[in-house]
Amino acid sequence: MMFCQLQSPQPWLFSPIVSRLNQPPSFCSSSTSFWWNSSSSNCAHNFIHNGGKQKVTSQRAKNKLECVSNNSNVEFFRMYTQNSSPVQDHQTKPITGTMSSFLLLRLMQLDVFNTLIKIVQDLFPHLQQTLAATNLPLACISNSLNKPTPLNLDVSLPSIQDIRWNFARILYLFNIQMEKNVASFLVVLLVACFSFVVIGGFLFFKCRGNTQSLEDCFWEAWACLCSSSTHLKQRTRIERVIGFVLAIWGILFYSRLLSTMTEQFRTNMQKLRDGAQMQVLETDHIIICGVNSRLAFILKQLNKYHGFAVRLGTATARRQRILLMSDLPRKQMDKLADNIAKDLNHIDILSKSCSLSLTKSFERAAANKARAIIILPTKGDQYEVDTDAFLSVLALQPIPDMESVPTIVEVSNSSTYELLKSISGLNVEPVENVASKLFVQCSRQKGLIKIYRHLLNYQKNVFNLCHFPSLTGLTYRQIRRGFKEAVVCGLYRSGKVYFHPRDDEILQQTDKVLLIAPIHLSAKPQLALPDFVKDETNVLQSLEVFKKNADTPTHALELRKEQLLDIVKHRKRPGSKASDQGLGPKEFILLLGWRPDVVQMIEEYDNYLGPGSVLEILSDVPLEERKRAKSISGQVQLKNVQVHHRIGNSMDYDTLEETIMNIQNSFKKGNHVPLSIVVVSDSKWLIGDQSRADKQSAYSLLLAENICNKLGVKVQNLVAEIGDSKLGKQITRIKPSLTYIAAEEVMSLVTAQVAENSELNEVWKDILNAEGDEIYVKDIGLYMKEGENLSFFELSERACLRREVAIGYIKDNKKVINPIPKAAPLSLEMTDSLIVISEHEGEQPIVV
């Protein structure tokens, strides 16, 4: 024992046996010492021959070395002395002396060794404990310092409150899982059923002994569970009790199983109704995101287009699939779609209620296999409109293969237009909502709204971009004069539209020709290239006469100059479409109604009207709200228009009469100024049903006309904003002097046309933008003299000299777009007009 401790690197610790050597002599101690000496001699002999290797045997061997009892020690000493001989006693003494010397030397070495170990322990206390715990296999047995620290665990039984809380916690987690997935309860029922079958089978097997196999007992338990009458066949009392319990559980199991399956089926059907989790398996479908007032017009336009595609044989299916996505409840969307699609025979509308800012929603809608994606604004604020559109476009970006799918997005301003175009990986075609500017343009030119509606109606003449590889190498003059049943408006090259290319411009392989023609003629247009050379001589002679007359001081030219003086000329300003020769007209505009986008209308009026013009606004909207809308939109400083605000209800007869009388009195004090009365849908009218706003706008317009007739006030234009075309046509049929403008409908038709052909977005962007070309209705006196009987072909050539494109004419208040035949004389009067695409309003200089 001592040598084992001498070999240990631990500090020297005397065992109880060694410590008892220094006690006073007694019988037990002397006997013990003698036994220890004898054992020590044997151990020393083994230590010398075995190279100092001594193993610790066990705790049991250690206990045998200690004193068991006094009696046992006495007996052992007595037996040992009797058996030992004098020779052995003589040999023991030298060994005892040698061991004493060895022990003294060992104690001196251990003193130095223990000092070093103590210094190391003071410096690295944790290292000593770690080494002691890992190096010695039985260190925790031989050293009490290395024994593990007790964990002091609380092994008492939990309280009743803890048991209740734990049970409630389990039920809570189970209910959460049930809310996530109803089918989890089905798993619990199956596990419980299997457990009852196993327990019942073992109980049957124990009751019946070896008379029936375990498999038959399991089957018997299953039979009792499935059929409640099976337990009646049991013979013994215990078997009947077991069968009864199994039968009761079987009844509960099947009732809960049926209710769970019914609930799961109902949940799945609800998901199918919402469409959020449904994966769309469609190709070549059109996705419309959002629901607003323009949805009906877009669906009707898509229905017309697909009807013509079916007739032409270019459609891939008999009915076009339209997927309507919105965050509204699907039941509400279905109701709205059913009301719109009553008379739409060429489209099928599917609905899907989901979030429009999640990529998963568009993945489930098969967006990468769609024909086009239309994102409509659903908010009234322009910033919210652009933010929602931007988030929807970002949700489309992670979807692969989206470069070939055009994404048409309605935005509120041009800055958002450029931002959306910069997103990589998508074919985004932003359509700027210029409904307010379009309303101003149409209110100043009577009949312009009908021209826009004509060009957006697929049953009539529309814009077409056609690719003709066979015409590559021809000049633009040859192409412009070569189409018999279409009007050539320009070229589409490298994503840009050019309305006025040079006549010597060569058509390239990748160029497209912009035509105004019916859809069925744009696919296979009839060319008259061999014939136009024959007619070119006569046309050029007429042009030479026209140019000569423009430069020769004859009586006809003097008359021509007088006609030019009567034409309104506008001064060109940034953002204006007026010409350079003069200022805009001075007018008085009475605007009835107010909403936030009226600020944009005011800016558009300032671009067209001349200095001294007045715009008076009558509405019951507070002035603070009007100023807030002006500050939010950031209205620029007005140069030509003075804005006056008046508080009052435009549907009140006395208020409206007082306003018109004040305007009439202001006319008497000065020169006569043309008056126009314009009615817009008030912001509070738009709350709720759109038809309510249309009725109130129509009533205000009719009331204003009645008051003007009563007071004898001459009004140049009476215009109202009415969304329902049927109501507007009914009013204009009764009162031809009135004009209705559905600017929102026109913008929706533009969006639908861009969805069918995304390249047309550049065309309409140029036409509807203040900086680009626009459609004007100009006086025929700019292009012909009185007494001339020109054809549309000759008028087109004269318009081309002014960098204009003639697309039709107005004769006897009837418009004609793309007249056929073009070489026939038109017999136009000087009161008629020519419809052109021009960059400026008024007279354009002749380019020879």
Coordinates of N, CA and C in Angstrom, one line a residue, residues 152-235:
N152 N -27.0 17.5 -6.6 CA -28.1 18.1 -5.8 C -29.4 18.2 -6.5
L153 N -29.8 17.1 -7.2 CA -31.0 17.1 -7.9 C -32.2 16.9 -7.0
D154 N -33.3 17.6 -7.4 CA -34.5 17.5 -6.6 C -35.3 16.3 -7.1
V155 N -35.3 15.3 -6.3 CA -36.0 14.0 -6.7 C -37.3 13.9 -6.0
S156 N -37.8 15.0 -5.5 CA -39.2 15.0 -4.9 C -40.2 14.9 -6.0
L157 N -41.4 14.5 -5.7 CA -42.5 14.4 -6.6 C -43.0 15.8 -6.9
P158 N -43.4 16.1 -8.2 CA -43.9 17.4 -8.6 C -45.3 17.6 -7.9
S159 N -45.6 18.9 -7.8 CA -46.8 19.3 -7.2 C -48.0 19.1 -8.2
I160 N -49.2 19.2 -7.6 CA -50.4 19.1 -8.4 C -50.4 20.2 -9.5
Q161 N -50.0 21.4 -9.1 CA -50.0 22.5 -10.0 C -49.1 22.3 -11.2
D162 N -47.9 21.7 -10.9 CA -46.9 21.4 -12.0 C -47.5 20.4 -12.9
I163 N -48.1 19.4 -12.4 CA -48.7 18.3 -13.2 C -49.8 18.9 -14.1
R164 N -50.6 19.8 -13.6 CA -51.7 20.4 -14.4 C -51.1 21.3 -15.5
W165 N -50.1 22.0 -15.1 CA -49.4 22.9 -16.1 C -48.8 22.1 -17.2
N166 N -48.1 21.0 -16.9 CA -47.5 20.2 -17.9 C -48.5 19.6 -18.8
F167 N -49.6 19.1 -18.2 CA -50.7 18.5 -19.0 C -51.3 19.6 -19.9
A168 N -51.5 20.8 -19.4 CA -52.1 21.8 -20.2 C -51.1 22.2 -21.3
R169 N -49.8 22.2 -21.0 CA -48.8 22.5 -22.1 C -48.9 21.5 -23.2
I170 N -49.0 20.2 -22.9 CA -49.1 19.2 -23.9 C -50.4 19.4 -24.8
L171 N -51.5 19.7 -24.1 CA -52.7 20.0 -24.9 C -52.5 21.2 -25.8
Y172 N -51.8 22.2 -25.3 CA -51.6 23.4 -26.0 C -50.8 23.2 -27.3
L173 N -49.7 22.4 -27.1 CA -48.9 22.1 -28.3 C -49.7 21.2 -29.3
F174 N -50.5 20.3 -28.8 CA -51.3 19.5 -29.7 C -52.3 20.3 -30.4
N175 N -52.9 21.3 -29.8 CA -53.9 22.2 -30.4 C -53.2 23.1 -31.5
I176 N -52.0 23.5 -31.2 CA -51.2 24.3 -32.2 C -51.0 23.4 -33.5
Q177 N -50.6 22.2 -33.2 CA -50.3 21.3 -34.4 C -51.6 21.0 -35.1
M178 N -52.7 20.9 -34.4 CA -54.0 20.7 -35.1 C -54.4 21.9 -35.9
E179 N -54.1 23.1 -35.4 CA -54.4 24.3 -36.2 C -53.6 24.4 -37.5
K180 N -52.3 23.9 -37.4 CA -51.5 23.9 -38.6 C -51.9 22.8 -39.6
N181 N -52.2 21.7 -39.1 CA -52.6 20.5 -40.0 C -53.6 19.7 -39.3
V182 N -54.8 19.6 -39.8 CA -55.8 18.8 -39.2 C -55.5 17.3 -39.3
A183 N -54.7 16.9 -40.3 CA -54.4 15.5 -40.5 C -53.5 14.9 -39.3
S184 N -52.9 15.8 -38.5 CA -52.1 15.3 -37.4 C -53.0 14.5 -36.4
F185 N -54.3 14.9 -36.2 CA -55.2 14.2 -35.4 C -55.5 12.8 -35.9
L186 N -55.5 12.7 -37.2 CA -55.6 11.3 -37.8 C -54.5 10.4 -37.4
V187 N -53.3 10.9 -37.3 CA -52.1 10.1 -36.9 C -52.3 9.7 -35.5
V188 N -52.8 10.6 -34.6 CA -53.0 10.3 -33.2 C -54.1 9.2 -33.1
L189 N -55.1 9.2 -33.8 CA -56.2 8.2 -33.8 C -55.6 6.9 -34.2
L190 N -54.8 6.8 -35.3 CA -54.2 5.6 -35.7 C -53.3 5.0 -34.7
V191 N -52.5 5.8 -34.1 CA -51.6 5.3 -33.0 C -52.4 4.7 -31.8
A192 N -53.5 5.5 -31.4 CA -54.3 5.0 -30.3 C -55.0 3.7 -30.7
C193 N -55.5 3.6 -31.9 CA -56.1 2.4 -32.4 C -55.2 1.2 -32.4
F194 N -54.0 1.4 -32.9 CA -53.0 0.3 -32.9 C -52.6 -0.1 -31.5
S195 N -52.5 0.9 -30.5 CA -52.2 0.5 -29.2 C -53.3 -0.3 -28.5
F196 N -54.6 0.0 -28.8 CA -55.7 -0.7 -28.2 C -55.7 -2.2 -28.8
V197 N -55.4 -2.3 -30.1 CA -55.4 -3.6 -30.6 C -54.3 -4.5 -30.0
V198 N -53.1 -3.9 -29.8 CA -52.0 -4.6 -29.2 C -52.3 -5.0 -27.8
I199 N -52.8 -4.0 -27.0 CA -53.1 -4.3 -25.6 C -54.2 -5.3 -25.5
G200 N -55.3 -5.1 -26.3 CA -56.4 -6.1 -26.2 C -55.9 -7.5 -26.7
G201 N -55.1 -7.6 -27.7 CA -54.6 -8.9 -28.1 C -53.8 -9.6 -27.0
F202 N -52.9 -8.9 -26.3 CA -52.2 -9.5 -25.2 C -53.1 -9.9 -24.1
L203 N -54.1 -9.1 -23.8 CA -55.0 -9.5 -22.7 C -55.8 -10.7 -23.1
F204 N -56.3 -10.8 -24.3 CA -56.9 -12.1 -24.8 C -56.0 -13.3 -24.7
F205 N -54.8 -13.1 -25.1 CA -53.8 -14.2 -25.1 C -53.5 -14.6 -23.6
K206 N -53.5 -13.7 -22.7 CA -53.2 -14.1 -21.3 C -54.4 -14.8 -20.7
C207 N -55.6 -14.3 -21.1 CA -56.8 -15.0 -20.5 C -57.0 -16.4 -21.1
R208 N -56.7 -16.6 -22.3 CA -57.0 -17.8 -23.0 C -55.9 -18.8 -22.9
G209 N -54.7 -18.4 -22.4 CA -53.6 -19.3 -22.2 C -53.1 -19.7 -23.6
N210 N -52.8 -21.0 -23.7 CA -52.3 -21.6 -24.9 C -53.3 -22.1 -25.9
T211 N -54.6 -21.8 -25.6 CA -55.6 -22.4 -26.5 C -55.7 -21.6 -27.8
Q212 N -55.2 -20.4 -27.9 CA -55.3 -19.6 -29.1 C -53.9 -18.9 -29.3
S213 N -53.5 -18.8 -30.5 CA -52.2 -18.1 -30.8 C -52.3 -16.6 -30.6
L214 N -51.2 -16.0 -30.5 CA -51.1 -14.6 -30.3 C -51.7 -13.8 -31.5
E215 N -51.4 -14.3 -32.7 CA -51.9 -13.7 -33.9 C -53.5 -13.7 -33.9
D216 N -54.0 -14.8 -33.5 CA -55.5 -14.9 -33.5 C -56.1 -13.9 -32.4
C217 N -55.4 -13.8 -31.3 CA -55.8 -12.8 -30.3 C -55.8 -11.4 -30.8
F218 N -54.7 -11.0 -31.5 CA -54.7 -9.7 -32.1 C -55.8 -9.5 -33.1
W219 N -56.1 -10.5 -33.9 CA -57.2 -10.4 -34.8 C -58.6 -10.3 -34.1
E220 N -58.7 -11.0 -33.0 CA -59.9 -10.9 -32.2 C -60.1 -9.5 -31.7
A221 N -59.0 -8.9 -31.2 CA -59.1 -7.6 -30.7 C -59.5 -6.6 -31.8
W222 N -58.9 -6.8 -33.0 CA -59.2 -5.9 -34.1 C -60.7 -6.1 -34.5
A223 N -61.2 -7.3 -34.4 CA -62.6 -7.5 -34.8 C -63.6 -6.8 -33.8
C224 N -63.2 -6.9 -32.5 CA -64.0 -6.2 -31.5 C -64.0 -4.7 -31.7
L225 N -62.8 -4.2 -32.2 CA -62.7 -2.7 -32.4 C -63.5 -2.3 -33.7
C226 N -63.5 -3.2 -34.7 CA -64.1 -2.8 -35.9 C -65.6 -3.0 -35.9
S227 N -66.1 -4.1 -35.3 CA -67.5 -4.4 -35.2 C -67.9 -4.5 -33.8
S228 N -68.8 -3.7 -33.4 CA -69.2 -3.7 -32.0 C -70.0 -4.9 -31.5
S229 N -70.5 -5.7 -32.5 CA -71.2 -6.9 -32.1 C -70.3 -8.1 -31.9
T230 N -69.0 -8.0 -32.1 CA -68.1 -9.1 -31.9 C -67.9 -9.4 -30.5
H231 N -68.0 -8.4 -29.6 CA -67.7 -8.6 -28.2 C -68.9 -9.5 -27.5
L232 N -70.0 -9.6 -28.2 CA -71.1 -10.4 -27.7 C -70.8 -11.9 -27.7
K233 N -69.8 -12.3 -28.6 CA -69.5 -13.7 -28.7 C -68.5 -14.1 -27.7
Q234 N -68.0 -13.2 -26.8 CA -67.0 -13.6 -25.8 C -67.7 -14.5 -24.7
R235 N -66.9 -15.4 -24.2 CA -67.5 -16.4 -23.3 C -67.3 -16.0 -21.8

